[in-house]
PDB file of C-alpha atoms in Angstrom:
ATOM      1  CA  MET A   1       0.000   0.000   0.000  1.00  0.00           C
ATOM      2  CA  PRO A   2       1.308   3.477  -0.800  1.00  0.00           C
ATOM      3  CA  LYS A   3       1.367   6.188   1.823  1.00  0.00           C
ATOM      4  CA  LEU A   4      -1.773   8.285   2.052  1.00  0.00           C
ATOM      5  CA  LYS A   5      -1.651  12.054   1.743  1.00  0.00           C
ATOM      6  CA  THR A   6      -3.253  14.106   4.485  1.00  0.00           C
ATOM      7  CA  LYS A   7      -5.744  16.731   3.316  1.00  0.00           C
ATOM      8  CA  ARG A   8      -4.006  19.826   4.679  1.00  0.00           C
ATOM      9  CA  GLY A   9      -7.203  21.868   5.017  1.00  0.00           C
ATOM     10  CA  ALA A  10      -8.706  19.168   7.236  1.00  0.00           C
ATOM     11  CA  ALA A  11      -5.493  18.811   9.251  1.00  0.00           C
ATOM     12  CA  LYS A  12      -5.710  22.495  10.188  1.00  0.00           C
ATOM     13  CA  ARG A  13      -9.347  22.240  11.253  1.00  0.00           C
ATOM     14  CA  PHE A  14      -9.453  19.046  13.305  1.00  0.00           C
ATOM     15  CA  ARG A  15      -7.534  17.713  16.325  1.00  0.00           C
ATOM     16  CA  LEU A  16      -7.671  14.376  18.082  1.00  0.00           C
ATOM     17  CA  THR A  17      -8.494  14.025  21.778  1.00  0.00           C
ATOM     18  CA  LYS A  18      -6.648  11.520  23.984  1.00  0.00           C
ATOM     19  CA  SER A  19      -9.602   9.131  23.752  1.00  0.00           C
ATOM     20  CA  GLY A  20      -9.530   9.236  19.943  1.00  0.00           C
ATOM     21  CA  LYS A  21     -12.485  11.543  19.341  1.00  0.00           C
ATOM     22  CA  ILE A  22     -12.134  14.338  16.788  1.00  0.00           C
ATOM     23  CA  LYS A  23     -12.422  17.942  18.000  1.00  0.00           C
ATOM     24  CA  ARG A  24     -13.505  20.867  15.858  1.00  0.00           C
ATOM     25  CA  LYS A  25     -13.974  24.594  16.292  1.00  0.00           C
ATOM     26  CA  LYS A  26     -17.437  26.121  16.075  1.00  0.00           C
ATOM     27  CA  ALA A  27     -18.472  28.159  13.047  1.00  0.00           C
ATOM     28  CA  CYS A  28     -19.408  31.887  13.047  1.00  0.00           C
ATOM     29  CA  ALA A  29     -16.757  32.888  15.606  1.00  0.00           C
ATOM     30  CA  SER A  30     -14.351  34.824  13.397  1.00  0.00           C
ATOM     31  CA  HIS A  31     -16.033  38.049  12.248  1.00  0.00           C
ATOM     32  CA  ILE A  32     -19.145  40.248  12.613  1.00  0.00           C
ATOM     33  CA  LEU A  33     -18.982  39.743  16.361  1.00  0.00           C
ATOM     34  CA  THR A  34     -20.703  43.030  17.247  1.00  0.00           C
ATOM     35  CA  LYS A  35     -24.224  41.722  16.703  1.00  0.00           C
ATOM     36  CA  LYS A  36     -23.662  38.511  18.635  1.00  0.00           C
ATOM     37  CA  SER A  37     -24.408  38.441  22.343  1.00  0.00           C
ATOM     38  CA  SER A  38     -21.661  37.861  24.897  1.00  0.00           C
ATOM     39  CA  LYS A  39     -23.313  34.597  25.894  1.00  0.00           C
ATOM     40  CA  ARG A  40     -23.281  33.371  22.285  1.00  0.00           C
ATOM     41  CA  LYS A  41     -19.646  34.417  21.744  1.00  0.00           C
ATOM     42  CA  ARG A  42     -18.638  32.650  24.953  1.00  0.00           C
ATOM     43  CA  GLY A  43     -20.262  29.463  23.663  1.00  0.00           C
ATOM     44  CA  LEU A  44     -18.445  29.763  20.340  1.00  0.00           C
ATOM     45  CA  ARG A  45     -15.094  29.619  22.150  1.00  0.00           C
ATOM     46  CA  GLN A  46     -15.697  26.041  23.263  1.00  0.00           C
ATOM     47  CA  ALA A  47     -14.568  23.204  21.017  1.00  0.00           C
ATOM     48  CA  ASN A  48     -17.055  20.603  19.820  1.00  0.00           C
ATOM     49  CA  VAL A  49     -16.646  16.895  19.133  1.00  0.00           C
ATOM     50  CA  ILE A  50     -17.436  15.550  15.672  1.00  0.00           C
ATOM     51  CA  HIS A  51     -20.629  13.516  15.490  1.00  0.00           C
ATOM     52  CA  GLY A  52     -20.122   9.767  15.221  1.00  0.00           C
ATOM     53  CA  ALA A  53     -21.727   9.591  11.775  1.00  0.00           C
ATOM     54  CA  ASP A  54     -19.030  11.921  10.362  1.00  0.00           C
ATOM     55  CA  ARG A  55     -16.057  10.289  12.075  1.00  0.00           C
ATOM     56  CA  LYS A  56     -15.258   7.808   9.288  1.00  0.00           C
ATOM     57  CA  ALA A  57     -15.195  10.530   6.606  1.00  0.00           C
ATOM     58  CA  ILE A  58     -12.932  12.807   8.669  1.00  0.00           C
ATOM     59  CA  LYS A  59     -10.562   9.945   9.552  1.00  0.00           C
ATOM     60  CA  ARG A  60     -10.120   9.334   5.821  1.00  0.00           C
ATOM     61  CA  LEU A  61      -9.040  12.964   5.346  1.00  0.00           C
ATOM     62  CA  ILE A  62      -6.515  12.886   8.204  1.00  0.00           C
ATOM     63  CA  PRO A  63      -5.168   9.312   8.284  1.00  0.00           C
ATOM     64  CA  TYR A  64      -2.070   9.929  10.440  1.00  0.00           C
ATOM     65  CA  ILE A  65      -3.321  12.511  12.913  1.00  0.00           C
TER      66      ILE A  65
END
């Protein structure tokens, strides 16, 4: 089997937890923050875990991470 290439865009967006789950950042946290409430912005800071149904597809994009 040849080596697999990592999709660099995916590698920058996802991280693995110690238990093997895939973490992601929440969307809508980068700009136009003035019309979002403080409570909403605080929630956007927290990382999320990828849903189980998407795990296989993401693992294919980042095989060695």
